[in-house]
Tab-separated table of C-alpha atoms and ligand atoms in Angstrom:
chain	number	residue	atom	x	y	z
A	609	UNK	CA	19.510	-14.672	-6.102
A	610	UNK	CA	15.634	-12.763	-6.864
A	611	UNK	CA	16.218	-8.838	-6.325
A	612	UNK	CA	13.336	-6.949	-4.351
A	613	UNK	CA	11.927	-3.879	-6.240
A	614	UNK	CA	11.516	-0.691	-3.433
A	615	UNK	CA	9.406	2.264	-4.918
A	616	UNK	CA	9.580	5.229	-2.883
A	617	UNK	CA	7.738	7.668	-5.546
A	618	UNK	CA	4.688	8.464	-6.582
A	619	UNK	CA	4.260	6.753	-10.053
A	620	UNK	CA	1.599	4.368	-11.892
A	621	UNK	CA	2.882	1.163	-12.245
A	622	UNK	CA	1.481	-1.103	-15.119
A	623	UNK	CA	2.142	-4.326	-17.347
A	624	UNK	CA	4.176	-3.618	-20.595
A	625	UNK	CA	4.457	-6.515	-22.296
A	626	UNK	CA	6.288	-9.052	-20.393
A	627	UNK	CA	7.522	-6.739	-18.045
A	628	UNK	CA	7.126	-4.476	-15.635
A	629	UNK	CA	6.604	-0.235	-16.461
A	630	UNK	CA	6.885	2.337	-13.215
A	631	UNK	CA	6.147	5.640	-14.941
A	632	UNK	CA	6.735	9.246	-12.551
A	633	UNK	CA	7.472	12.149	-13.057
A	634	UNK	CA	10.697	10.940	-13.010
A	635	UNK	CA	10.142	9.521	-16.626
A	636	UNK	CA	9.856	5.470	-17.422
A	637	UNK	CA	11.393	2.671	-15.948
A	638	UNK	CA	10.931	-0.986	-17.275
A	639	UNK	CA	11.700	-3.597	-14.758
A	640	UNK	CA	12.198	-7.119	-16.366
A	641	UNK	CA	9.799	-9.473	-14.571
A	642	UNK	CA	12.071	-12.534	-13.895
A	643	UNK	CA	13.993	-11.302	-11.815
A	644	UNK	CA	12.108	-9.875	-9.017
A	645	UNK	CA	10.903	-12.013	-6.210
A	646	UNK	CA	8.789	-8.990	-3.973
A	647	UNK	CA	7.598	-5.119	-4.845
A	648	UNK	CA	7.537	-2.567	-1.555
A	649	UNK	CA	5.267	0.243	-2.901
A	650	UNK	CA	5.734	3.441	-0.060
A	651	UNK	CA	4.444	5.900	-2.447
A	652	UNK	CA	1.830	6.671	-3.810
A	653	UNK	CA	0.802	4.409	-6.909
A	654	UNK	CA	-1.484	3.766	-9.384
A	655	UNK	CA	-1.909	-0.275	-9.936
A	656	UNK	CA	-5.052	-1.851	-11.920
A	657	UNK	CA	-6.449	-5.846	-12.199
A	658	UNK	CA	-3.901	-6.260	-15.243
A	659	UNK	CA	-0.776	-5.499	-13.400
A	660	UNK	CA	-1.670	-7.612	-10.219
A	661	UNK	CA	-3.120	-11.133	-13.132
A	662	UNK	CA	0.516	-10.512	-13.894
A	663	UNK	CA	2.263	-10.561	-10.820
A	664	UNK	CA	0.176	-12.932	-10.386
A	665	UNK	CA	1.400	-15.835	-12.975
A	666	UNK	CA	5.207	-14.756	-12.616
A	667	UNK	CA	4.571	-15.010	-8.386
A	668	UNK	CA	5.980	-11.728	-6.866
A	669	UNK	CA	4.105	-10.559	-3.744
A	670	UNK	CA	3.667	-6.582	-3.477
A	671	UNK	CA	3.616	-5.292	-0.324
A	672	UNK	CA	2.040	-1.976	0.492
A	673	UNK	CA	3.155	1.273	3.340
A	674	UNK	CA	1.476	4.899	4.289
A	675	UNK	CA	3.464	7.046	5.583
A	676	UNK	CA	1.399	6.959	8.857
A	677	UNK	CA	1.169	3.301	9.844
A	678	UNK	CA	3.439	1.959	8.143
A	679	UNK	CA	2.133	-1.408	6.515
A	680	UNK	CA	-0.934	-1.308	4.882
A	681	UNK	CA	-1.309	-5.252	3.223
A	682	UNK	CA	0.235	-7.410	0.996
A	683	UNK	CA	-0.537	-9.155	-2.766
A	684	UNK	CA	-0.129	-13.230	-2.028
A	685	UNK	CA	-1.211	-14.084	-5.360
A	686	UNK	CA	-3.026	-17.238	-4.646
A	687	UNK	CA	-0.403	-19.825	-3.513
A	688	UNK	CA	1.565	-21.339	-5.902
A	689	UNK	CA	2.987	-24.056	-3.308
A	690	UNK	CA	0.044	-25.554	-2.040
A	691	UNK	CA	0.962	-28.689	-0.207
A	692	UNK	CA	-2.856	-29.948	1.466
A	693	UNK	CA	-0.789	-32.156	3.233
A	694	UNK	CA	1.813	-29.477	5.144
A	695	UNK	CA	-1.312	-27.384	5.596
A	696	UNK	CA	-3.022	-30.274	7.353
A	697	UNK	CA	0.048	-30.623	9.698
A	698	UNK	CA	0.215	-27.042	9.934
A	699	UNK	CA	-2.862	-26.832	11.668
A	700	UNK	CA	-2.696	-29.476	13.270
A	701	UNK	CA	0.419	-28.967	15.505
A	702	UNK	CA	-1.331	-25.535	15.951
A	703	UNK	CA	-4.168	-27.556	17.171
A	704	UNK	CA	-2.352	-29.696	19.362
A	705	UNK	CA	-1.218	-26.916	22.318
A	706	UNK	CA	1.690	-29.460	23.621
A	707	UNK	CA	3.036	-28.661	20.356
A	708	UNK	CA	2.084	-25.080	19.526
A	709	UNK	CA	3.997	-23.748	22.644
A	710	UNK	CA	7.122	-26.276	21.733
A	711	UNK	CA	6.908	-24.022	18.775
A	712	UNK	CA	6.279	-20.581	20.340
A	713	UNK	CA	9.013	-21.565	22.567
A	714	UNK	CA	11.765	-22.411	19.907
A	715	UNK	CA	10.608	-18.647	18.807
A	716	UNK	CA	11.620	-16.780	22.231
A	717	UNK	CA	14.148	-19.063	22.874
A	718	UNK	CA	15.959	-17.835	19.154
A	719	UNK	CA	14.865	-14.540	19.468
A	720	UNK	CA	16.163	-13.769	23.079
A	721	UNK	CA	19.535	-15.790	22.149
A	722	UNK	CA	20.523	-13.882	18.559
A	723	UNK	CA	19.295	-10.333	21.305
A	724	UNK	CA	22.451	-12.020	23.850
A	725	UNK	CA	24.554	-12.397	20.855
A	726	UNK	CA	24.586	-8.658	19.842
A	727	UNK	CA	24.834	-7.671	23.059
A	728	UNK	CA	27.835	-10.016	23.243
A	729	UNK	CA	29.585	-8.129	20.092
A	730	UNK	CA	28.662	-4.738	21.371
A	731	UNK	CA	30.013	-6.219	25.148
A	732	UNK	CA	33.539	-7.206	24.031
A	733	UNK	CA	33.749	-3.484	22.580
A	734	UNK	CA	32.780	-0.045	24.169
A	735	UNK	CA	29.783	-0.439	25.706
A	736	UNK	CA	29.736	-2.611	29.129
A	737	UNK	CA	26.920	-4.550	28.786
A	738	UNK	CA	27.855	-7.825	30.906
A	739	UNK	CA	24.956	-7.094	33.527
A	740	UNK	CA	22.368	-6.663	31.350
A	741	UNK	CA	23.095	-9.914	29.643
A	742	UNK	CA	22.675	-11.775	32.584
A	743	UNK	CA	19.285	-11.137	33.694
A	744	UNK	CA	18.347	-12.010	29.998
A	745	UNK	CA	19.861	-14.817	30.336
A	746	UNK	CA	18.740	-15.669	33.979
A	747	UNK	CA	14.658	-14.278	32.629
A	748	UNK	CA	15.483	-17.028	29.821
A	749	UNK	CA	15.499	-19.902	32.243
A	750	UNK	CA	12.272	-19.339	32.983
A	751	UNK	CA	10.775	-19.578	29.714
A	752	UNK	CA	11.098	-23.740	29.957
A	753	UNK	CA	8.742	-24.071	32.580
A	754	UNK	CA	6.262	-22.108	31.434
A	755	UNK	CA	3.014	-23.520	30.483
A	756	UNK	CA	0.962	-20.857	28.166
A	757	UNK	CA	1.631	-18.715	25.451
A	758	UNK	CA	0.342	-15.836	27.195
A	759	UNK	CA	3.325	-16.308	29.704
A	760	UNK	CA	5.517	-16.605	27.077
A	761	UNK	CA	4.676	-13.367	25.371
A	762	UNK	CA	5.143	-12.113	29.023
A	763	UNK	CA	8.834	-13.529	29.335
A	764	UNK	CA	9.341	-12.131	25.747
A	765	UNK	CA	8.362	-8.493	26.462
A	766	UNK	CA	10.073	-8.722	29.246
A	767	UNK	CA	13.377	-9.527	27.595
A	768	UNK	CA	12.465	-7.097	25.235
A	769	UNK	CA	12.594	-4.159	27.364
A	770	UNK	CA	15.620	-4.829	28.978
A	771	UNK	CA	17.452	-5.031	25.341
A	772	UNK	CA	15.573	-2.039	24.513
A	773	UNK	CA	17.189	0.047	27.490
A	774	UNK	CA	21.372	-1.512	26.575
A	775	UNK	CA	20.204	1.048	22.844
A	776	UNK	CA	21.150	3.297	25.238
A	777	UNK	CA	24.502	2.107	25.502
A	778	UNK	CA	25.621	1.351	22.625
A	779	UNK	CA	24.390	4.335	20.744
A	780	UNK	CA	25.977	7.478	20.614
A	781	UNK	CA	24.159	9.929	19.665
A	782	UNK	CA	21.541	11.608	22.110
A	783	UNK	CA	18.995	12.440	20.022
A	784	UNK	CA	18.275	9.022	19.627
A	785	UNK	CA	18.116	8.056	23.701
A	786	UNK	CA	14.702	5.731	24.099
A	787	UNK	CA	13.079	5.814	27.354
A	788	UNK	CA	9.847	3.013	26.673
A	789	UNK	CA	8.041	1.860	23.547
A	790	UNK	CA	6.074	2.921	21.500
A	791	UNK	CA	4.610	2.009	18.254
A	792	UNK	CA	1.780	4.391	16.631
A	793	UNK	CA	2.442	6.546	16.388
A	794	UNK	CA	5.905	5.682	17.251
A	795	UNK	CA	7.298	9.278	19.940
A	796	UNK	CA	10.568	9.779	19.314
A	797	UNK	CA	13.027	8.738	16.842
A	798	UNK	CA	14.038	5.013	18.244
A	799	UNK	CA	10.982	4.078	17.783
A	800	UNK	CA	10.073	5.285	14.882
A	801	UNK	CA	13.634	3.314	13.293
A	802	UNK	CA	12.583	0.458	15.538
A	803	UNK	CA	8.507	0.084	14.309
A	804	UNK	CA	9.973	0.783	10.624
A	805	UNK	CA	12.882	-1.834	10.432
A	806	UNK	CA	10.151	-4.284	12.529
A	807	UNK	CA	7.681	-3.448	9.760
A	808	UNK	CA	9.817	-3.969	7.061
A	809	UNK	CA	11.077	-7.503	8.409
A	810	UNK	CA	7.699	-9.293	8.317
A	811	UNK	CA	6.468	-8.336	5.148
A	812	UNK	CA	10.452	-9.424	3.742
A	813	UNK	CA	9.852	-13.088	5.677
A	814	UNK	CA	6.277	-13.318	4.537
A	815	UNK	CA	7.919	-13.477	0.637
A	816	UNK	CA	10.418	-15.905	2.248
A	817	UNK	CA	7.384	-17.729	3.005
A	818	UNK	CA	5.258	-17.877	-0.030
A	819	UNK	CA	8.488	-19.817	-1.150
A	820	UNK	CA	7.858	-22.913	0.188
A	821	UNK	CA	4.525	-24.738	1.486
A	822	UNK	CA	3.039	-23.199	4.627
A	823	UNK	CA	0.471	-21.128	5.200
A	824	UNK	CA	1.660	-17.086	6.728
A	825	UNK	CA	-1.925	-17.552	8.195
A	826	UNK	CA	-1.069	-20.454	10.631
A	827	UNK	CA	1.407	-18.918	13.308
A	828	UNK	CA	2.147	-19.961	16.414
A	829	UNK	CA	3.267	-17.673	19.106
A	830	UNK	CA	1.603	-14.878	17.439
A	831	UNK	CA	-1.956	-16.066	17.287
A	832	UNK	CA	-3.481	-17.295	14.316
A	833	UNK	CA	-6.943	-14.940	13.204
A	834	UNK	CA	-7.766	-15.656	9.772
A	835	UNK	CA	-7.777	-11.692	8.922
A	836	UNK	CA	-4.119	-11.495	9.338
A	837	UNK	CA	-0.879	-13.204	8.786
A	838	UNK	CA	0.849	-14.550	11.597
A	839	UNK	CA	3.510	-17.042	10.823
A	840	UNK	CA	5.791	-14.233	9.479
A	841	UNK	CA	5.470	-12.371	12.515
A	842	UNK	CA	6.890	-15.216	14.566
A	843	UNK	CA	9.880	-16.379	12.258
A	844	UNK	CA	10.810	-12.260	12.106
A	845	UNK	CA	11.263	-12.660	15.958
A	846	UNK	CA	14.103	-14.827	15.546
A	847	UNK	CA	15.998	-12.344	13.190
A	848	UNK	CA	14.889	-8.928	14.691
A	849	UNK	CA	18.120	-8.149	16.469
A	850	UNK	CA	20.734	-9.130	13.749
A	851	UNK	CA	18.637	-7.909	10.833
A	852	UNK	CA	16.853	-4.853	11.374
A	853	UNK	CA	18.657	-4.024	15.056
A	854	UNK	CA	22.083	-3.838	13.799
A	855	UNK	CA	21.092	-2.087	11.034
A	856	UNK	CA	19.597	0.408	13.214
A	857	UNK	CA	22.980	0.814	15.075
A	858	UNK	CA	25.035	1.265	12.033
A	859	UNK	CA	23.058	3.576	10.665
A	860	UNK	CA	22.810	6.143	14.119
A	861	UNK	CA	26.707	5.011	14.601
A	862	UNK	CA	27.903	5.846	11.244
A	863	UNK	CA	25.189	8.751	11.381
A	864	UNK	CA	23.847	8.070	7.902
A	865	UNK	CA	20.332	8.451	9.299
A	866	UNK	CA	20.797	11.888	11.836
A	867	UNK	CA	17.485	13.915	12.711
A	868	UNK	CA	16.802	15.952	9.655
A	869	UNK	CA	16.083	12.418	8.624
A	870	UNK	CA	12.051	12.300	10.211
A	871	UNK	CA	9.236	14.301	10.675
A	872	UNK	CA	7.082	14.988	13.610
A	873	UNK	CA	3.458	14.421	12.450
A	874	UNK	CA	0.580	13.440	14.518
A	875	UNK	CA	1.638	13.739	17.624
A	876	UNK	CA	4.640	10.933	16.449
A	877	UNK	CA	8.174	10.774	15.115
A	878	UNK	CA	8.171	9.507	11.407
A	879	UNK	CA	10.961	8.569	8.984
A	880	UNK	CA	11.259	11.441	5.993
A	881	UNK	CA	10.961	9.000	2.958
A	882	UNK	CA	14.693	10.097	2.125
A	883	UNK	CA	15.242	8.082	5.668
A	884	UNK	CA	13.287	5.456	4.776
A	885	UNK	CA	15.717	5.712	1.687
A	886	UNK	CA	18.389	5.242	3.228
A	887	UNK	CA	17.506	3.012	5.768
A	888	UNK	CA	16.327	0.428	3.682
A	889	UNK	CA	19.374	0.798	1.947
A	890	UNK	CA	21.104	-0.107	5.250
A	891	UNK	CA	18.519	-3.384	5.619
A	892	UNK	CA	18.955	-4.735	2.193
A	893	UNK	CA	22.495	-4.720	2.404
A	894	UNK	CA	23.006	-6.762	5.635
A	895	UNK	CA	20.189	-8.687	3.973
A	896	UNK	CA	22.688	-9.712	1.375
A	897	UNK	CA	25.559	-10.233	3.124
A	898	UNK	CA	26.473	-13.975	3.060
A	899	UNK	CA	28.349	-16.117	6.244
A	900	UNK	CA	29.219	-19.491	5.881
A	901	UNK	CA	26.323	-22.441	6.595
A	902	UNK	CA	27.595	-24.770	8.969
A	903	UNK	CA	24.808	-27.976	7.189
A	904	UNK	CA	24.373	-26.602	3.830
A	905	UNK	CA	28.687	-25.873	3.051
A	906	UNK	CA	28.396	-23.135	1.437
A	907	UNK	CA	27.341	-19.496	1.771
A	908	UNK	CA	23.998	-17.961	2.558
A	909	UNK	CA	22.502	-15.029	3.071
A	910	UNK	CA	20.948	-13.619	6.023
A	911	UNK	CA	17.757	-13.427	3.692
A	912	UNK	CA	18.134	-17.244	2.377
A	913	UNK	CA	18.440	-18.321	5.952
A	914	UNK	CA	14.918	-16.378	6.685
A	915	UNK	CA	14.306	-18.997	3.588
A	916	UNK	CA	15.957	-22.070	5.348
A	917	UNK	CA	14.122	-20.977	8.643
A	918	UNK	CA	10.957	-21.318	7.107
A	919	UNK	CA	11.744	-24.781	5.772
A	920	UNK	CA	13.010	-26.274	9.116
A	921	UNK	CA	9.730	-24.806	10.736
A	922	UNK	CA	8.125	-26.718	7.752
A	923	UNK	CA	10.486	-30.237	8.607
A	924	UNK	CA	9.842	-29.845	12.024
A	925	UNK	CA	6.071	-29.968	11.370
A	926	UNK	CA	5.921	-32.810	8.291
A	927	UNK	CA	9.032	-35.009	9.468
A	928	UNK	CA	9.707	-34.859	13.099
A	929	UNK	CA	12.699	-33.475	12.971
A	930	UNK	CA	13.003	-31.339	16.083
A	931	UNK	CA	12.846	-27.062	15.003
A	932	UNK	CA	16.110	-25.486	16.475
A	933	UNK	CA	16.097	-21.795	16.068
A	934	UNK	CA	19.201	-19.953	14.057
A	935	UNK	CA	21.782	-19.038	16.348
A	936	UNK	CA	24.315	-15.953	15.152
A	937	UNK	CA	27.476	-16.694	15.496
A	938	UNK	CA	28.780	-13.633	16.589
B	796	UNK	CA	-1.824	-39.918	-6.827
B	797	UNK	CA	-0.538	-43.043	-9.971
B	798	UNK	CA	2.925	-43.786	-10.477
B	799	UNK	CA	4.248	-41.553	-13.199
B	800	UNK	CA	6.838	-41.412	-15.437
B	801	UNK	CA	8.483	-38.704	-13.169
B	802	UNK	CA	8.348	-40.978	-10.536
B	803	UNK	CA	10.147	-43.255	-11.372
B	804	UNK	CA	12.723	-40.854	-12.629
B	805	UNK	CA	12.767	-39.527	-9.274
B	806	UNK	CA	12.683	-43.445	-7.244
B	807	UNK	CA	15.960	-43.812	-9.122
B	808	UNK	CA	17.795	-40.582	-8.296
B	809	UNK	CA	16.257	-39.825	-4.946
B	810	UNK	CA	13.835	-42.113	-3.408
B	811	UNK	CA	12.992	-39.009	-0.150
B	812	UNK	CA	12.222	-37.219	-3.564
B	813	UNK	CA	9.348	-39.454	-4.191
B	814	UNK	CA	7.884	-38.860	-0.677
B	815	UNK	CA	7.786	-34.702	-1.627
B	816	UNK	CA	6.890	-34.906	-4.855
B	817	UNK	CA	3.953	-37.307	-4.214
B	818	UNK	CA	2.704	-34.547	-1.032
B	819	UNK	CA	3.167	-31.629	-3.698
B	820	UNK	CA	6.117	-30.597	-1.314
B	821	UNK	CA	7.556	-29.375	-5.235
B	822	UNK	CA	11.687	-28.042	-5.552
B	823	UNK	CA	13.289	-24.561	-4.783
B	824	UNK	CA	12.462	-23.322	-9.117
B	825	UNK	CA	13.994	-20.500	-8.402
B	826	UNK	CA	17.636	-21.664	-7.853
B	827	UNK	CA	19.212	-21.072	-11.157
B	828	UNK	CA	21.971	-24.407	-9.435
B	829	UNK	CA	19.334	-27.119	-10.041
B	830	UNK	CA	18.954	-29.739	-12.596
B	831	UNK	CA	15.499	-30.407	-12.513
B	832	UNK	CA	14.657	-26.809	-14.153
B	833	UNK	CA	17.078	-28.711	-16.899
B	834	UNK	CA	15.652	-31.885	-17.322
B	835	UNK	CA	12.340	-30.323	-17.446
B	836	UNK	CA	13.725	-28.097	-20.085
B	837	UNK	CA	15.613	-30.424	-21.889
B	838	UNK	CA	12.517	-32.340	-22.481
B	839	UNK	CA	9.645	-30.078	-23.041
B	840	UNK	CA	11.543	-28.190	-26.079
B	841	UNK	CA	10.036	-28.752	-29.118
B	842	UNK	CA	11.645	-30.655	-30.971
B	843	UNK	CA	11.200	-31.040	-35.290
B	844	UNK	CA	8.303	-33.151	-36.133
B	845	UNK	CA	7.815	-36.874	-34.901
B	846	UNK	CA	7.915	-37.248	-31.317
B	847	UNK	CA	6.238	-38.922	-28.352
B	848	UNK	CA	5.018	-36.628	-25.255
B	849	UNK	CA	4.587	-38.359	-21.937
B	850	UNK	CA	3.011	-34.699	-20.272
B	851	UNK	CA	6.335	-33.168	-19.792
B	852	UNK	CA	8.361	-35.663	-21.072
B	853	UNK	CA	9.043	-35.997	-25.447
B	854	UNK	CA	10.924	-38.432	-26.950
B	855	UNK	CA	11.729	-38.783	-30.551
B	856	UNK	CA	10.346	-41.312	-32.795
B	857	UNK	CA	13.417	-42.251	-34.886
B	858	UNK	CA	12.535	-45.513	-36.571
B	859	UNK	CA	9.269	-46.737	-37.354
B	860	UNK	CA	9.385	-49.898	-39.132
B	861	UNK	CA	6.074	-51.995	-39.678
B	862	UNK	CA	6.388	-54.191	-37.080
B	863	UNK	CA	7.939	-51.936	-34.326
B	864	UNK	CA	8.578	-48.576	-32.787
B	865	UNK	CA	11.447	-47.146	-31.798
B	866	UNK	CA	11.816	-44.186	-29.469
B	867	UNK	CA	14.594	-42.278	-28.207
B	868	UNK	CA	15.657	-38.850	-26.273
B	869	UNK	CA	18.718	-37.385	-26.532
B	870	UNK	CA	20.911	-36.644	-23.424
B	871	UNK	CA	24.103	-33.821	-22.469
B	872	UNK	CA	25.203	-36.916	-20.394
B	873	UNK	CA	24.871	-40.012	-19.224
B	874	UNK	CA	24.546	-38.243	-15.210
B	875	UNK	CA	21.155	-39.441	-14.688
B	876	UNK	CA	21.180	-42.452	-17.000
B	877	UNK	CA	19.582	-45.030	-14.391
B	878	UNK	CA	16.438	-42.591	-14.486
B	879	UNK	CA	16.302	-42.193	-17.396
B	880	UNK	CA	16.807	-45.184	-18.473
B	881	UNK	CA	13.329	-47.012	-16.194
B	882	UNK	CA	11.455	-43.370	-17.026
B	883	UNK	CA	12.074	-44.740	-21.024
B	884	UNK	CA	11.086	-48.750	-20.139
B	885	UNK	CA	8.481	-47.255	-17.976
B	886	UNK	CA	6.951	-45.334	-21.074
B	887	UNK	CA	7.865	-48.190	-23.297
B	888	UNK	CA	5.426	-50.676	-21.043
B	889	UNK	CA	2.301	-47.524	-21.403
B	890	UNK	CA	2.806	-47.759	-24.850
B	891	UNK	CA	2.984	-51.764	-24.516
B	892	UNK	CA	-0.268	-51.499	-21.951
B	893	UNK	CA	-2.146	-49.444	-24.822
B	894	UNK	CA	-1.469	-52.189	-27.997
B	895	UNK	CA	2.342	-50.870	-29.145
B	896	UNK	CA	5.448	-52.898	-29.109
B	897	UNK	CA	7.637	-50.179	-28.906
B	898	UNK	CA	11.987	-50.037	-27.655
B	899	UNK	CA	14.248	-47.773	-26.421
B	900	UNK	CA	17.559	-46.028	-27.125
B	901	UNK	CA	19.125	-43.667	-25.198
B	902	UNK	CA	21.567	-41.174	-27.369
B	903	UNK	CA	24.694	-39.464	-25.620
B	904	UNK	CA	26.158	-37.817	-28.745
B	905	UNK	CA	28.691	-35.666	-26.522
B	906	UNK	CA	30.078	-39.030	-25.301
B	907	UNK	CA	29.598	-40.583	-28.323
B	908	UNK	CA	27.563	-43.793	-26.729
B	909	UNK	CA	24.050	-45.294	-27.108
B	910	UNK	CA	22.315	-47.900	-25.389
B	911	UNK	CA	19.423	-49.341	-26.349
B	912	UNK	CA	16.715	-49.897	-23.479
B	913	UNK	CA	14.157	-52.923	-24.410
B	914	UNK	CA	11.222	-53.701	-22.185
B	915	UNK	CA	12.303	-57.299	-21.289
B	916	UNK	CA	10.973	-59.735	-18.398
B	917	UNK	CA	13.191	-59.071	-16.305
B	918	UNK	CA	13.703	-55.632	-16.720
B	919	UNK	CA	9.589	-55.741	-16.758
B	920	UNK	CA	9.711	-57.829	-13.183
B	921	UNK	CA	12.034	-54.072	-12.097
B	922	UNK	CA	9.654	-52.036	-13.003
B	923	UNK	CA	6.652	-53.557	-11.532
B	924	UNK	CA	8.964	-54.046	-8.542
B	925	UNK	CA	9.662	-50.518	-8.362
B	926	UNK	CA	6.355	-49.033	-8.928
B	927	UNK	CA	5.472	-51.289	-5.563
B	928	UNK	CA	7.688	-49.711	-3.518
B	929	UNK	CA	7.468	-46.056	-5.012
B	930	UNK	CA	3.378	-47.045	-4.319
B	931	UNK	CA	5.095	-47.793	-0.074
B	932	UNK	CA	6.982	-44.671	0.113
B	933	UNK	CA	4.012	-42.412	-0.890
B	934	UNK	CA	2.598	-43.918	2.082
B	935	UNK	CA	4.479	-43.538	4.530
B	936	UNK	CA	2.914	-40.794	6.950
B	937	UNK	CA	7.444	-39.420	6.996
B	938	UNK	CA	9.494	-38.879	3.919
B	939	UNK	CA	12.968	-41.427	4.164
B	940	UNK	CA	15.169	-39.254	5.844
B	941	UNK	CA	18.204	-37.028	3.946
B	942	UNK	CA	20.857	-39.278	2.649
B	943	UNK	CA	23.982	-37.804	0.962
B	944	UNK	CA	24.433	-39.036	-2.684
B	945	UNK	CA	26.227	-37.785	-5.808
B	946	UNK	CA	22.729	-35.918	-6.999
B	947	UNK	CA	22.194	-33.750	-3.428
B	948	UNK	CA	24.122	-30.757	-5.132
B	949	UNK	CA	22.362	-30.275	-7.818
B	950	UNK	CA	18.884	-31.302	-6.661
B	951	UNK	CA	16.526	-28.651	-6.299
B	952	UNK	CA	15.754	-30.016	-2.531
B	953	UNK	CA	18.869	-29.266	-1.273
B	954	UNK	CA	18.391	-26.341	1.209
B	955	UNK	CA	15.533	-27.881	1.571
B	956	UNK	CA	16.823	-31.515	3.369
B	957	UNK	CA	20.389	-29.763	4.774
B	958	UNK	CA	18.598	-26.542	6.251
C	1170	LIG	S1	19.066	-32.691	-2.072
C	1170	LIG	FE1	19.915	-35.448	-1.928
C	1170	LIG	S2	18.333	-36.358	-0.207
C	1170	LIG	FE2	16.787	-34.268	-0.557
C	1170	LIG	S3	16.150	-34.349	-1.827
C	1170	LIG	FE3	17.259	-34.135	-3.151
C	1170	LIG	S4	18.893	-35.754	-3.851
C	1170	LIG	FE4	17.036	-36.676	-2.443
């Protein structure tokens, strides 16, 4: 499986013959190009056109983050797997509101069911969450009768708010108490971790969509907007609970990340570089964890599952194979 | 899309592949387990002097007497025997349409085998039927459903088909 590269330091990323070279005060580092899927840039890194051309030929996606707002944008080389047929179908399923609504519901369904799986796990261990699980299940029952995307969004917001409150029963460290969701900037440590984790997941999903014929600009739950990628936000909903949130619980409960890893800045709480590195490592370990796949008969990593999810959606729109979201089994 | 040698090859492996290829839904190229890469590599590997190339597929010119030309293809195993044979027949037909009469031979050195491939009236008839069927598959709105076959395990579409 191809690897992802994360650059936290400042420096210069250039093409050097047929490899990539990263130069920083700490020295030179060569990165063979054929084994990379995506590059995530956090530091102040200089790049040039010849590098972009090189990444383009090698079909490598580049994601940029900045200190305050996290995600800046991506260099998404012109689609390598272009299929006019798939793009047309994808648009058709967006324009036809009934078709669009069905897909959007499936995303929320998947997201909520994975939330419940996460809660059930902690419920069976040390946190009493049966009441919350019950409430979320009840809210979810309303999903099917909804007729607009806005109503779906409201249900999802409702579920998420209940879910985030559960974090206080799962996380033992009181320094990470959750009160309410705040984004730009995050007002406390837990919000800061949620925002950071989600923004990384969005780009990981984007890189996986790049390997399919789907156009990331056409989303179904998050409305399509010419300037922005949105399908990755849709697919990420399904994986947030099982990838991002579980990583948050482990970095805090195992004390990998503590209060010392945060900075107070511009009225918000921001993870320091050190903390980001530790969190990204945890996320990566999670993404590389393999589980047994029911229909593929072999083990697949969580990262691969994201790709498979995109394939399933692609088949839903091209082959009429009803899309069922991935639900974790524990 | 016009029927070409690659589609003939796919048709003899899996009909679903024909449809997917025709819509530009290409297999996973980064998956090391797949045979497609091997297939293309084996065939595009630049060999000595005399070869005939059809897109990415190259054949050795084995013997060139006055009245006929023999083109040969060396394969590691007979795993894709049928597909290679029909692809060869398709190219023999392409050559004939251009006024060149040729015969083919498939070589499997590791299995100490050598199969003659001829473009005769029966193979020509079957080839024409194949071309018709390929056109029919490509016209369909949806692809044939995935059906487990011996090629699935090493196919670049495996994850796509069974996700
Ligand atoms: S995985 Fe099997 S069914 Fe799917 S395209 Fe390949 S050979 Fe055909």
